[in-house]
Amino acid sequence: MTTREIDGIRLEQVREYVWEIPQEGEMRVPARVLASEALLDEIGDDKTLQQLKNATHLPGMTDHAICMPDGHQGYGFPVGGVGATDAENGCISPGAVGYDINCGVRMMRTNLTYDDVQGREEELVEALFANVPSGLGGGGVVDGDKETIEGVLERGVDWALEAGWAVPADLEHCEDEGRRPDADPSAVSQKAKDRGKNQLGSLGSGNHFLEIQRVTDTYRDDVADAYGLEPDQIVVLIHCGSRGLGHQTCTDYLRKIEKEHGDLLDSLPDKELAAAPAGSELAEAYYGAMCACINFAWVNRQLIMHRVRQVFARVFDRSWESMDMHLLYDVAHNIAKKEVHEVGVDPEGRPIGGGDAADREERELYVHRKGATRAFPAGHPEVPAAYRDVGQPIIIPGSMGAGSYVLRGGESSLDLTFGSTAHGAGRLMSRTQAKQEFWGETVQDELREQNQVYVKAQSGATVAEEAPGVYKDVDEVVRVSDALDIGDKVARTYPVCNIKG
DNA sequence: ATGTAC
């Protein structure tokens, strides 16, 4: 058996692309890293593996804590991490969801081709930049009063439909039809609502962006057909989250949980993993608040998408419907969700990890996906009807120099990863280091001259932080996902125009 | 990720 030791952590190779950190000490389950040797080397460069090991200490963990091929260090719990805890006897951890609740990506199709936009990149990038709010701070496409924010938190994209910012087909092509029913707006603090109310329909900063892309390749033609994708087609990618509202909600509940559940906190190897025991008042409140933030982020992406339709209609002087600008799908990267999965159990029926399980039984779990994407296969009842025969679409954004992928949920995802796969290329270096290595203006010029990619950003520093060189190889990440059959390649895209904070 | 810190 191949073994590796990285910073004192021993990994055993279970099979190709599957590495296991065996259970020892206070670990409740083993941990697994899904990676090629090259990606494992990069994952081992920061605290990711220690954080993954720490995550196995959370009460109620089932089967394995998992790190995706794009994993890197995060707050307490790795970005690219999946951890499923028993929803009855386990816990829920805000750090295992992330600060940017329902940070995610949606892709909108068009019937335009690269020929239609080539030569008009400048015009498009300027029009989008002028009409889609971006950067830190306030200002969104709609002004949210008290009633608006409550409606958004409670009803998600249903609110957008009522307000004229969505069409019914948008709901049909979004997880949960764009509305998480467990949302509890009363569990979201006034401070969080105040931060969010003037950020409805705004990109934010950091790695968030809006990109016009062209499809360069398709791989599984039956699935590509079902998704309405073909080479040379123009698509639009929107990557953003729940802005200050989700961030404040995470902060609020981390503080409350640290204070109320200090005993549980003391049993964990890292304070940043703070968790509320399943069934406690704070677990319920956090779940309700997080679901409300999920609704907010879905509306955020919906408003931006609809604004992009309006911009295209103006630039191309025709209706957005005539350009077939329909939502392909919207995926969440940072959420915990109650889902039923088969997990290993001991003879008394309690969830247990690794090879010690006597049997496997269905359990309701909090599936924490932090920088990881749901990847349900064909036939799963939660996959929208339009895609149920082929599996759910998965959108993997790469860097602005490398392009992105569309995958479909693979047949092995339910067995290997609680129905999950990677979420992007994954960072190779910190933002601070990126700013030492790159200069925004230079990055921008090179992308334009060498790659014909037009970038416009509020801040040059953001361009440096997001330079193509700060990301892992998205082709390699996707190759591992495809080889493990957790998310299978359907299409590859390449950037045309990119706007960001 | 983020009114880039209580």
Short mmCIF file of C-alpha atoms (C1' of nucleotides) in Angstrom, two decimals:
data_model
loop_
_atom_site.label_atom_id
_atom_site.label_comp_id
_atom_site.label_asym_id
_atom_site.label_seq_id
_atom_site.Cartn_x
_atom_site.Cartn_y
_atom_site.Cartn_z
CA MET A 1 0.00 0.00 0.00
CA THR A 2 1.27 3.47 -0.88
CA THR A 3 1.51 5.76 2.12
CA ARG A 4 2.49 9.41 2.37
CA GLU A 5 3.43 11.44 5.39
CA ILE A 6 2.85 15.19 5.21
CA ASP A 7 3.62 17.36 8.25
CA GLY A 8 3.29 14.37 10.56
CA ILE A 9 -0.04 13.28 9.08
CA ARG A 10 0.00 9.81 7.57
CA LEU A 11 -2.15 9.08 4.53
CA GLU A 12 -2.81 5.61 3.12
CA GLN A 13 -3.82 5.27 -0.50
CA VAL A 14 -7.08 3.29 -0.62
CA ARG A 15 -7.17 3.30 -4.40
CA GLU A 16 -6.35 5.69 -7.22
CA TYR A 17 -7.19 9.27 -6.13
CA VAL A 18 -8.45 8.18 -2.68
CA TRP A 19 -6.20 8.83 0.35
CA GLU A 20 -7.24 8.01 3.89
CA ILE A 21 -6.09 9.43 7.21
CA PRO A 22 -6.79 6.46 9.53
CA GLN A 23 -8.89 7.00 12.64
CA GLU A 24 -6.82 7.49 15.80
CA GLY A 25 -7.08 9.28 19.15
CA GLU A 26 -10.18 11.44 19.43
CA MET A 27 -11.09 11.16 15.74
CA ARG A 28 -14.66 9.87 15.43
CA VAL A 29 -14.22 8.76 11.82
CA PRO A 30 -11.32 8.51 9.34
CA ALA A 31 -10.72 11.34 6.86
CA ARG A 32 -10.30 11.07 3.11
CA VAL A 33 -8.60 13.25 0.53
CA LEU A 34 -9.67 12.81 -3.08
CA ALA A 35 -6.69 13.86 -5.13
CA SER A 36 -3.96 12.97 -7.60
CA GLU A 37 -0.41 12.93 -6.24
CA ALA A 38 0.19 16.41 -7.69
CA LEU A 39 -2.93 17.88 -6.08
CA LEU A 40 -2.18 16.14 -2.78
CA ASP A 41 1.21 17.91 -2.72
CA GLU A 42 -0.57 21.26 -3.12
CA ILE A 43 -3.21 20.38 -0.52
CA GLY A 44 -0.40 19.47 1.88
CA ASP A 45 1.17 22.93 1.54
CA ASP A 46 -1.04 24.65 4.14
CA LYS A 47 -3.13 23.57 7.14
CA THR A 48 -5.79 21.76 5.09
CA LEU A 49 -4.91 18.24 6.23
CA GLN A 50 -4.77 19.19 9.91
CA GLN A 51 -8.11 21.00 9.57
CA LEU A 52 -9.59 17.95 7.86
CA LYS A 53 -8.35 15.74 10.68
CA ASN A 54 -9.77 18.19 13.23
CA ALA A 55 -13.16 18.04 11.52
CA THR A 56 -13.41 14.32 12.29
CA HIS A 57 -13.74 15.29 15.98
CA LEU A 58 -17.15 16.90 15.46
CA PRO A 59 -19.93 15.01 17.28
CA GLY A 60 -22.02 12.74 15.11
CA MET A 61 -19.64 12.62 12.15
CA THR A 62 -20.49 9.76 9.80
CA ASP A 63 -18.37 7.64 7.40
CA HIS A 64 -15.53 10.09 6.60
CA ALA A 65 -14.60 13.73 6.61
CA ILE A 66 -13.75 14.42 2.97
CA CYS A 67 -11.43 16.87 1.23
CA MET A 68 -12.08 17.52 -2.44
CA PRO A 69 -9.27 17.79 -5.04
CA ASP A 70 -9.48 21.61 -4.92
CA GLY A 71 -9.23 21.75 -1.12
CA HIS A 72 -7.31 24.41 0.76
CA GLN A 73 -7.16 25.92 4.23
CA GLY A 74 -10.22 27.78 5.51
CA TYR A 75 -11.71 29.08 8.76
CA GLY A 76 -11.54 25.99 11.02
CA PHE A 77 -12.76 23.59 8.34
CA PRO A 78 -11.13 23.23 4.92
CA VAL A 79 -12.55 24.94 1.86
CA GLY A 80 -13.31 21.94 -0.32
CA GLY A 81 -14.48 20.01 2.75
CA VAL A 82 -17.52 17.80 3.23
CA GLY A 83 -18.64 16.62 6.65
CA ALA A 84 -21.94 14.87 7.35
CA THR A 85 -23.18 14.75 10.93
CA ASP A 86 -26.15 12.91 12.40
CA ALA A 87 -29.02 15.45 12.41
CA GLU A 88 -30.49 13.87 15.55
CA ASN A 89 -27.44 13.21 17.73
CA GLY A 90 -24.66 15.14 15.99
CA CYS A 91 -24.09 18.85 15.57
CA ILE A 92 -24.08 21.73 13.14
CA SER A 93 -21.01 23.94 12.73
CA PRO A 94 -21.02 27.43 11.13
CA GLY A 95 -17.29 27.12 10.43
CA ALA A 96 -18.04 24.01 8.35
CA VAL A 97 -20.44 26.06 6.23
CA GLY A 98 -18.30 29.14 5.83
CA TYR A 99 -18.70 32.86 6.27
CA ASP A 100 -20.18 33.41 2.82
CA ILE A 101 -23.35 31.37 3.24
CA ASN A 102 -24.55 30.04 -0.15
CA CYS A 103 -21.68 31.48 -2.03
CA GLY A 104 -22.35 29.79 -5.35
CA VAL A 105 -22.42 29.90 -9.11
CA ARG A 106 -25.09 30.02 -11.75
CA MET A 107 -24.79 29.66 -15.49
CA MET A 108 -27.13 31.25 -18.00
CA ARG A 109 -27.30 29.99 -21.57
CA THR A 110 -27.67 32.12 -24.68
CA ASN A 111 -28.12 31.25 -28.35
CA LEU A 112 -25.35 33.69 -29.31
CA THR A 113 -22.05 32.42 -30.67
CA TYR A 114 -18.52 33.73 -30.18
CA ASP A 115 -18.82 35.47 -33.56
CA ASP A 116 -21.69 37.57 -32.18
CA VAL A 117 -19.60 39.01 -29.35
CA GLN A 118 -16.10 39.09 -30.84
CA GLY A 119 -15.14 42.71 -31.45
CA ARG A 120 -17.78 43.92 -29.00
CA GLU A 121 -16.04 42.80 -25.79
CA GLU A 122 -15.17 46.34 -24.76
CA GLU A 123 -18.76 47.51 -25.16
CA LEU A 124 -20.12 44.51 -23.25
CA VAL A 125 -17.67 44.70 -20.40
CA GLU A 126 -18.35 48.43 -19.95
CA ALA A 127 -22.14 47.94 -20.05
CA LEU A 128 -22.02 45.10 -17.55
CA PHE A 129 -19.64 46.94 -15.25
CA ALA A 130 -21.87 50.01 -15.30
CA ASN A 131 -25.06 48.06 -14.59
CA VAL A 132 -24.06 45.28 -12.20
CA PRO A 133 -22.95 46.65 -8.82
CA SER A 134 -19.64 45.24 -7.60
CA GLY A 135 -17.00 45.84 -4.98
CA LEU A 136 -17.13 46.16 -1.22
CA GLY A 137 -19.94 48.02 0.49
CA GLY A 138 -23.49 48.85 -0.46
CA GLY A 139 -25.53 49.37 -3.60
CA GLY A 140 -27.51 46.66 -5.38
CA VAL A 141 -29.81 46.44 -8.39
CA VAL A 142 -32.83 46.85 -6.10
CA ASP A 143 -33.17 49.00 -3.00
CA GLY A 144 -34.30 46.81 -0.14
CA ASP A 145 -36.69 48.20 2.44
CA LYS A 146 -37.76 46.20 5.49
CA GLU A 147 -40.54 44.41 3.66
CA THR A 148 -38.25 43.49 0.77
CA ILE A 149 -35.58 41.92 2.94
CA GLU A 150 -38.15 39.90 4.89
CA GLY A 151 -39.72 38.67 1.64
CA VAL A 152 -36.35 37.70 0.19
CA LEU A 153 -35.26 35.82 3.31
CA GLU A 154 -38.58 34.01 3.62
CA ARG A 155 -39.46 33.25 0.01
CA GLY A 156 -36.23 33.37 -2.00
CA VAL A 157 -36.69 33.45 -5.77
CA ASP A 158 -40.49 33.35 -5.29
CA TRP A 159 -40.04 36.92 -4.09
CA ALA A 160 -38.09 37.76 -7.26
CA LEU A 161 -40.84 36.22 -9.39
CA GLU A 162 -43.52 38.34 -7.66
CA ALA A 163 -41.36 41.44 -8.05
CA GLY A 164 -40.83 40.90 -11.79
CA TRP A 165 -37.16 39.87 -11.53
CA ALA A 166 -37.66 36.25 -12.56
CA VAL A 167 -39.68 34.02 -14.86
CA PRO A 168 -41.13 30.64 -13.79
CA ALA A 169 -38.46 28.74 -15.78
CA ASP A 170 -35.79 30.28 -13.52
CA LEU A 171 -37.33 28.55 -10.51
CA GLU A 172 -37.56 25.23 -12.33
CA HIS A 173 -33.81 25.25 -12.97
CA CYS A 174 -32.62 26.01 -9.44
CA GLU A 175 -32.10 23.72 -6.43
CA ASP A 176 -35.22 23.79 -4.19
CA GLU A 177 -36.77 26.00 -6.91
CA GLY A 178 -34.81 28.86 -5.39
CA ARG A 179 -36.63 28.72 -2.07
CA ARG A 180 -35.35 26.91 1.02
CA PRO A 181 -38.50 26.22 3.03
CA ASP A 182 -36.68 25.87 6.39
CA ALA A 183 -35.74 29.57 6.31
CA ASP A 184 -36.46 31.50 9.51
CA PRO A 185 -35.98 35.24 8.90
CA SER A 186 -36.65 35.97 12.58
CA ALA A 187 -33.41 34.10 13.41
CA VAL A 188 -31.40 36.60 11.31
CA SER A 189 -30.22 39.59 13.35
CA GLN A 190 -31.30 43.15 12.56
CA LYS A 191 -27.65 44.01 12.04
CA ALA A 192 -27.33 41.32 9.36
CA LYS A 193 -30.52 42.51 7.67
CA ASP A 194 -29.28 46.09 7.74
CA ARG A 195 -26.03 45.05 6.06
CA GLY A 196 -27.86 43.04 3.41
CA LYS A 197 -30.76 45.27 2.50
CA ASN A 198 -28.82 47.55 0.17
CA GLN A 199 -26.71 44.73 -1.29
CA LEU A 200 -29.48 42.88 -3.12
CA GLY A 201 -28.14 42.23 -6.60
CA SER A 202 -24.44 42.94 -6.09
CA LEU A 203 -21.35 40.89 -6.86
CA GLY A 204 -19.16 41.88 -3.92
CA SER A 205 -15.42 41.46 -4.03
CA GLY A 206 -12.71 38.81 -3.73
CA ASN A 207 -13.16 35.83 -6.04
CA HIS A 208 -16.69 36.86 -7.01
CA PHE A 209 -17.21 37.74 -10.64
CA LEU A 210 -19.46 37.89 -13.64
CA GLU A 211 -18.06 36.33 -16.78
CA ILE A 212 -19.14 36.01 -20.38
CA GLN A 213 -17.73 32.74 -21.66
CA ARG A 214 -17.72 30.65 -24.80
CA VAL A 215 -18.14 26.89 -24.80
CA THR A 216 -15.01 25.34 -26.28
CA ASP A 217 -15.67 21.61 -25.87
CA THR A 218 -18.44 19.18 -24.98
CA TYR A 219 -17.74 15.65 -23.76
CA ARG A 220 -20.97 13.69 -23.23
CA ASP A 221 -23.17 14.78 -26.08
CA ASP A 222 -26.41 13.34 -24.67
CA VAL A 223 -25.91 15.27 -21.43
CA ALA A 224 -24.67 18.41 -23.22
CA ASP A 225 -27.85 18.24 -25.31
CA ALA A 226 -30.02 17.95 -22.21
CA TYR A 227 -28.22 21.01 -20.79
CA GLY A 228 -28.57 22.89 -24.08
CA LEU A 229 -24.79 23.37 -24.53
CA GLU A 230 -22.74 23.19 -27.72
CA PRO A 231 -19.31 24.40 -28.86
CA ASP A 232 -18.94 28.10 -29.71
CA GLN A 233 -22.04 29.04 -27.70
CA ILE A 234 -21.94 32.07 -25.40
CA VAL A 235 -22.87 31.51 -21.75
CA VAL A 236 -22.81 33.77 -18.69
CA LEU A 237 -21.39 32.74 -15.33
CA ILE A 238 -22.28 34.53 -12.09
CA HIS A 239 -20.29 33.79 -8.92
CA CYS A 240 -21.34 35.53 -5.70
CA GLY A 241 -22.91 34.90 -2.31
CA SER A 242 -24.88 36.44 0.51
CA ARG A 243 -22.61 39.48 1.01
CA GLY A 244 -22.59 41.20 4.40
CA LEU A 245 -25.82 39.49 5.46
CA GLY A 246 -24.38 35.96 5.40
CA HIS A 247 -21.10 37.10 6.87
CA GLN A 248 -22.84 38.82 9.79
CA THR A 249 -25.06 35.77 10.37
CA CYS A 250 -22.02 33.50 10.57
CA THR A 251 -20.33 35.90 12.99
CA ASP A 252 -23.49 36.21 15.13
CA TYR A 253 -23.91 32.45 15.52
CA LEU A 254 -20.24 31.65 16.04
CA ARG A 255 -20.29 34.02 19.01
CA LYS A 256 -23.56 32.67 20.42
CA ILE A 257 -22.45 29.06 20.02
CA GLU A 258 -19.01 29.66 21.56
CA LYS A 259 -20.74 31.22 24.57
CA GLU A 260 -23.59 28.75 24.98
CA HIS A 261 -21.80 25.49 24.11
CA GLY A 262 -18.38 26.01 25.68
CA ASP A 263 -18.30 22.40 26.86
CA LEU A 264 -18.56 21.08 23.32
CA LEU A 265 -16.07 23.71 22.18
CA ASP A 266 -13.54 22.51 24.77
CA SER A 267 -13.76 18.99 23.37
CA LEU A 268 -12.76 20.18 19.89
CA PRO A 269 -9.16 20.64 18.70
CA ASP A 270 -9.86 24.05 17.16
CA LYS A 271 -12.10 26.83 18.49
CA GLU A 272 -12.99 27.73 14.91
CA LEU A 273 -14.94 24.47 14.62
CA ALA A 274 -17.48 25.70 17.23
CA ALA A 275 -20.67 23.68 16.82
CA ALA A 276 -24.18 23.56 18.28
CA PRO A 277 -25.46 20.13 19.36
CA ALA A 278 -28.26 18.79 17.14
CA GLY A 279 -31.64 19.53 18.69
CA SER A 280 -30.39 22.51 20.72
CA GLU A 281 -32.09 25.89 20.38
CA LEU A 282 -29.02 27.38 18.72
CA ALA A 283 -28.72 24.52 16.23
CA GLU A 284 -32.31 25.14 15.13
CA ALA A 285 -31.88 28.92 15.07
CA TYR A 286 -28.64 28.75 13.08
CA TYR A 287 -30.16 26.32 10.60
CA GLY A 288 -33.19 28.61 10.08
CA ALA A 289 -30.99 31.69 9.75
CA MET A 290 -28.58 29.94 7.38
CA CYS A 291 -31.50 28.81 5.19
CA ALA A 292 -32.75 32.42 5.08
CA CYS A 293 -29.25 33.49 3.95
CA ILE A 294 -29.40 30.76 1.28
CA ASN A 295 -32.58 32.39 -0.04
CA PHE A 296 -30.90 35.80 -0.02
CA ALA A 297 -27.94 34.53 -2.06
CA TRP A 298 -30.24 32.86 -4.60
CA VAL A 299 -32.11 36.14 -5.04
CA ASN A 300 -28.79 37.98 -5.29
CA ARG A 301 -27.69 35.81 -8.21
CA GLN A 302 -31.18 35.97 -9.74
CA LEU A 303 -31.21 39.78 -9.71
CA ILE A 304 -27.78 39.95 -11.30
CA MET A 305 -28.78 37.41 -13.94
CA HIS A 306 -31.91 39.31 -14.82
CA ARG A 307 -29.96 42.57 -15.00
CA VAL A 308 -27.53 40.87 -17.41
CA ARG A 309 -30.51 39.95 -19.60
CA GLN A 310 -31.48 43.63 -19.68
CA VAL A 311 -27.94 44.68 -20.56
CA PHE A 312 -27.70 42.14 -23.39
CA ALA A 313 -31.11 43.26 -24.69
CA ARG A 314 -29.83 46.85 -24.87
CA VAL A 315 -26.43 46.01 -26.37
CA PHE A 316 -27.76 43.61 -29.01
CA ASP A 317 -31.01 45.55 -29.50
CA ARG A 318 -33.27 42.50 -29.21
CA SER A 319 -35.27 40.82 -26.46
CA TRP A 320 -33.48 38.52 -24.01
CA GLU A 321 -36.07 35.84 -24.75
CA SER A 322 -35.06 35.90 -28.42
CA MET A 323 -31.47 35.28 -27.30
CA ASP A 324 -32.69 32.26 -25.30
CA MET A 325 -31.12 33.62 -22.10
CA HIS A 326 -32.28 30.93 -19.72
CA LEU A 327 -30.87 29.69 -16.46
CA LEU A 328 -28.99 26.41 -16.87
CA TYR A 329 -28.56 25.83 -13.14
CA ASP A 330 -27.46 27.38 -9.86
CA VAL A 331 -25.15 25.57 -7.44
CA ALA A 332 -24.43 26.36 -3.80
CA HIS A 333 -20.84 26.10 -2.50
CA ASN A 334 -21.22 26.94 1.18
CA ILE A 335 -24.19 25.36 2.91
CA ALA A 336 -25.33 22.71 5.34
CA LYS A 337 -28.42 20.81 4.33
CA LYS A 338 -30.58 18.17 5.96
CA GLU A 339 -30.36 15.20 3.61
CA VAL A 340 -30.96 11.47 4.01
CA HIS A 341 -27.99 9.23 3.15
CA GLU A 342 -26.90 5.67 3.89
CA VAL A 343 -24.16 5.66 6.52
CA GLY A 344 -22.16 3.01 8.35
CA VAL A 345 -23.63 2.03 11.74
CA ASP A 346 -22.50 -0.12 14.68
CA PRO A 347 -24.55 -3.09 15.96
CA GLU A 348 -26.68 -0.67 18.04
CA GLY A 349 -27.48 1.36 14.94
CA ARG A 350 -25.27 4.33 15.86
CA PRO A 351 -23.35 5.97 13.00
CA ILE A 352 -19.75 4.87 12.98
CA GLY A 353 -16.90 5.57 10.61
CA GLY A 354 -14.55 3.60 8.46
CA GLY A 355 -14.33 -0.14 8.15
CA ASP A 356 -15.82 -0.76 11.61
CA ALA A 357 -19.43 -0.46 10.43
CA ALA A 358 -21.57 -3.55 10.98
CA ASP A 359 -24.19 -2.38 8.54
CA ARG A 360 -25.35 0.64 6.53
CA GLU A 361 -28.62 2.43 7.28
CA GLU A 362 -30.40 5.58 6.12
CA ARG A 363 -30.02 8.56 8.44
CA GLU A 364 -30.99 12.20 8.28
CA LEU A 365 -27.76 14.18 8.24
CA TYR A 366 -26.53 17.73 8.27
CA VAL A 367 -24.39 17.57 5.14
CA HIS A 368 -21.90 20.42 5.48
CA ARG A 369 -20.47 21.37 2.08
CA LYS A 370 -17.92 24.15 2.37
CA GLY A 371 -16.37 24.94 -0.97
CA ALA A 372 -17.98 21.79 -2.29
CA THR A 373 -20.90 21.27 -4.66
CA ARG A 374 -23.88 18.96 -4.48
CA ALA A 375 -23.51 16.38 -7.28
CA PHE A 376 -26.64 14.23 -7.33
CA PRO A 377 -26.76 11.60 -10.07
CA ALA A 378 -29.46 10.74 -12.57
CA GLY A 379 -32.66 9.49 -11.00
CA HIS A 380 -32.30 11.33 -7.68
CA PRO A 381 -35.69 12.82 -6.76
CA GLU A 382 -34.12 16.15 -5.72
CA VAL A 383 -32.67 16.74 -9.18
CA PRO A 384 -34.97 19.10 -11.15
CA ALA A 385 -37.27 17.26 -13.55
CA ALA A 386 -35.52 18.82 -16.57
CA TYR A 387 -32.25 17.05 -15.64
CA ARG A 388 -33.42 13.98 -13.74
CA ASP A 389 -32.56 11.59 -16.56
CA VAL A 390 -28.94 12.76 -16.85
CA GLY A 391 -28.00 14.04 -13.38
CA GLN A 392 -27.80 17.54 -11.94
CA PRO A 393 -25.59 20.16 -13.59
CA ILE A 394 -22.47 21.16 -11.64
CA ILE A 395 -20.63 24.36 -12.47
CA ILE A 396 -16.91 24.49 -11.70
CA PRO A 397 -15.49 27.99 -12.14
CA GLY A 398 -11.80 28.12 -12.95
CA SER A 399 -9.56 31.17 -13.08
CA MET A 400 -10.06 33.99 -15.57
CA GLY A 401 -7.14 32.65 -17.58
CA ALA A 402 -8.09 28.98 -17.59
CA GLY A 403 -11.85 28.76 -17.98
CA SER A 404 -14.50 26.66 -16.33
CA TYR A 405 -16.35 23.37 -16.57
CA VAL A 406 -19.89 22.07 -16.51
CA LEU A 407 -20.14 18.58 -15.00
CA ARG A 408 -23.05 16.33 -14.16
CA GLY A 409 -23.63 14.48 -10.91
CA GLY A 410 -21.83 11.11 -11.16
CA GLU A 411 -23.09 7.66 -10.25
CA SER A 412 -20.53 7.21 -7.45
CA SER A 413 -21.16 10.48 -5.62
CA LEU A 414 -23.72 9.05 -3.21
CA ASP A 415 -21.37 6.20 -2.22
CA LEU A 416 -18.18 8.24 -1.97
CA THR A 417 -18.98 11.84 -1.04
CA PHE A 418 -22.56 12.21 0.27
CA GLY A 419 -23.44 13.31 -3.27
CA SER A 420 -20.75 16.02 -3.65
CA THR A 421 -17.82 17.10 -5.76
CA ALA A 422 -15.33 19.99 -6.05
CA HIS A 423 -16.34 23.64 -6.39
CA GLY A 424 -13.59 25.29 -8.41
CA ALA A 425 -9.88 25.36 -9.08
CA GLY A 426 -9.00 26.09 -5.44
CA ARG A 427 -6.42 28.62 -4.33
CA LEU A 428 -2.72 27.87 -4.39
CA MET A 429 -1.68 30.87 -2.31
CA SER A 430 -3.17 33.41 0.08
CA ARG A 431 -4.50 36.75 -1.10
CA THR A 432 -1.61 38.48 0.69
CA GLN A 433 0.94 36.35 -1.12
CA ALA A 434 -0.88 36.87 -4.42
CA LYS A 435 -0.51 40.64 -4.08
CA GLN A 436 3.22 40.22 -3.55
CA GLU A 437 3.55 38.03 -6.64
CA PHE A 438 1.27 39.87 -9.08
CA TRP A 439 0.35 43.40 -10.14
CA GLY A 440 -3.29 43.88 -11.22
CA GLU A 441 -2.69 46.07 -14.25
CA THR A 442 -0.06 43.70 -15.63
CA VAL A 443 -2.37 40.71 -15.15
CA GLN A 444 -5.15 42.59 -16.94
CA ASP A 445 -2.92 43.57 -19.90
CA GLU A 446 -1.54 40.05 -20.29
CA LEU A 447 -4.99 38.47 -20.22
CA ARG A 448 -6.12 40.83 -22.94
CA GLU A 449 -3.08 40.53 -25.17
CA GLN A 450 -2.32 36.84 -24.74
CA ASN A 451 -5.75 35.36 -24.03
CA GLN A 452 -8.22 37.82 -25.59
CA VAL A 453 -9.93 38.03 -22.19
CA TYR A 454 -11.30 41.48 -21.26
CA VAL A 455 -11.23 42.16 -17.51
CA LYS A 456 -12.62 45.17 -15.68
CA ALA A 457 -12.52 45.47 -11.89
CA GLN A 458 -13.22 48.05 -9.19
CA SER A 459 -9.82 47.39 -7.69
CA GLY A 460 -6.47 46.42 -9.19
CA ALA A 461 -5.65 44.59 -5.98
CA THR A 462 -8.58 42.24 -6.61
CA VAL A 463 -7.21 41.40 -10.06
CA ALA A 464 -3.84 40.56 -8.49
CA GLU A 465 -5.52 38.42 -5.82
CA GLU A 466 -7.37 36.56 -8.55
CA ALA A 467 -4.56 36.24 -11.09
CA PRO A 468 -4.69 32.91 -12.96
CA GLY A 469 -1.43 31.89 -11.27
CA VAL A 470 -2.97 31.86 -7.78
CA TYR A 471 -5.20 28.91 -8.68
CA LYS A 472 -4.65 25.20 -8.98
CA ASP A 473 -5.03 23.51 -12.36
CA VAL A 474 -8.80 23.26 -12.91
CA ASP A 475 -8.27 20.57 -15.58
CA GLU A 476 -6.56 18.39 -12.99
CA VAL A 477 -9.30 18.97 -10.38
CA VAL A 478 -11.98 18.03 -12.89
CA ARG A 479 -9.98 15.03 -14.13
CA VAL A 480 -10.05 13.58 -10.60
CA SER A 481 -13.77 14.27 -10.19
CA ASP A 482 -14.49 12.59 -13.53
CA ALA A 483 -12.21 9.62 -12.84
CA LEU A 484 -13.92 8.98 -9.49
CA ASP A 485 -17.31 9.34 -11.21
CA ILE A 486 -18.55 11.85 -8.63
CA GLY A 487 -18.91 14.65 -11.21
CA ASP A 488 -18.46 13.87 -14.92
CA LYS A 489 -17.24 16.28 -17.61
CA VAL A 490 -19.97 17.70 -19.85
CA ALA A 491 -18.56 20.95 -21.23
CA ARG A 492 -15.57 23.25 -20.99
CA THR A 493 -15.79 27.02 -21.31
CA TYR A 494 -13.27 29.82 -21.81
CA PRO A 495 -13.60 33.44 -20.62
CA VAL A 496 -14.45 36.30 -22.98
CA CYS A 497 -15.21 39.19 -20.57
CA ASN A 498 -14.89 39.29 -16.80
CA ILE A 499 -16.09 41.91 -14.33
CA LYS A 500 -15.31 41.76 -10.64
CA GLY A 501 -15.04 43.82 -7.46
"C1'" DA B 1 -15.68 35.89 1.99
"C1'" DT B 2 -16.16 40.71 4.74
"C1'" DG B 3 -18.30 48.22 6.34
"C1'" DT B 4 -10.40 43.30 5.32
"C1'" DA B 5 -10.54 44.50 13.68
"C1'" DC B 6 -13.32 44.91 19.55
#
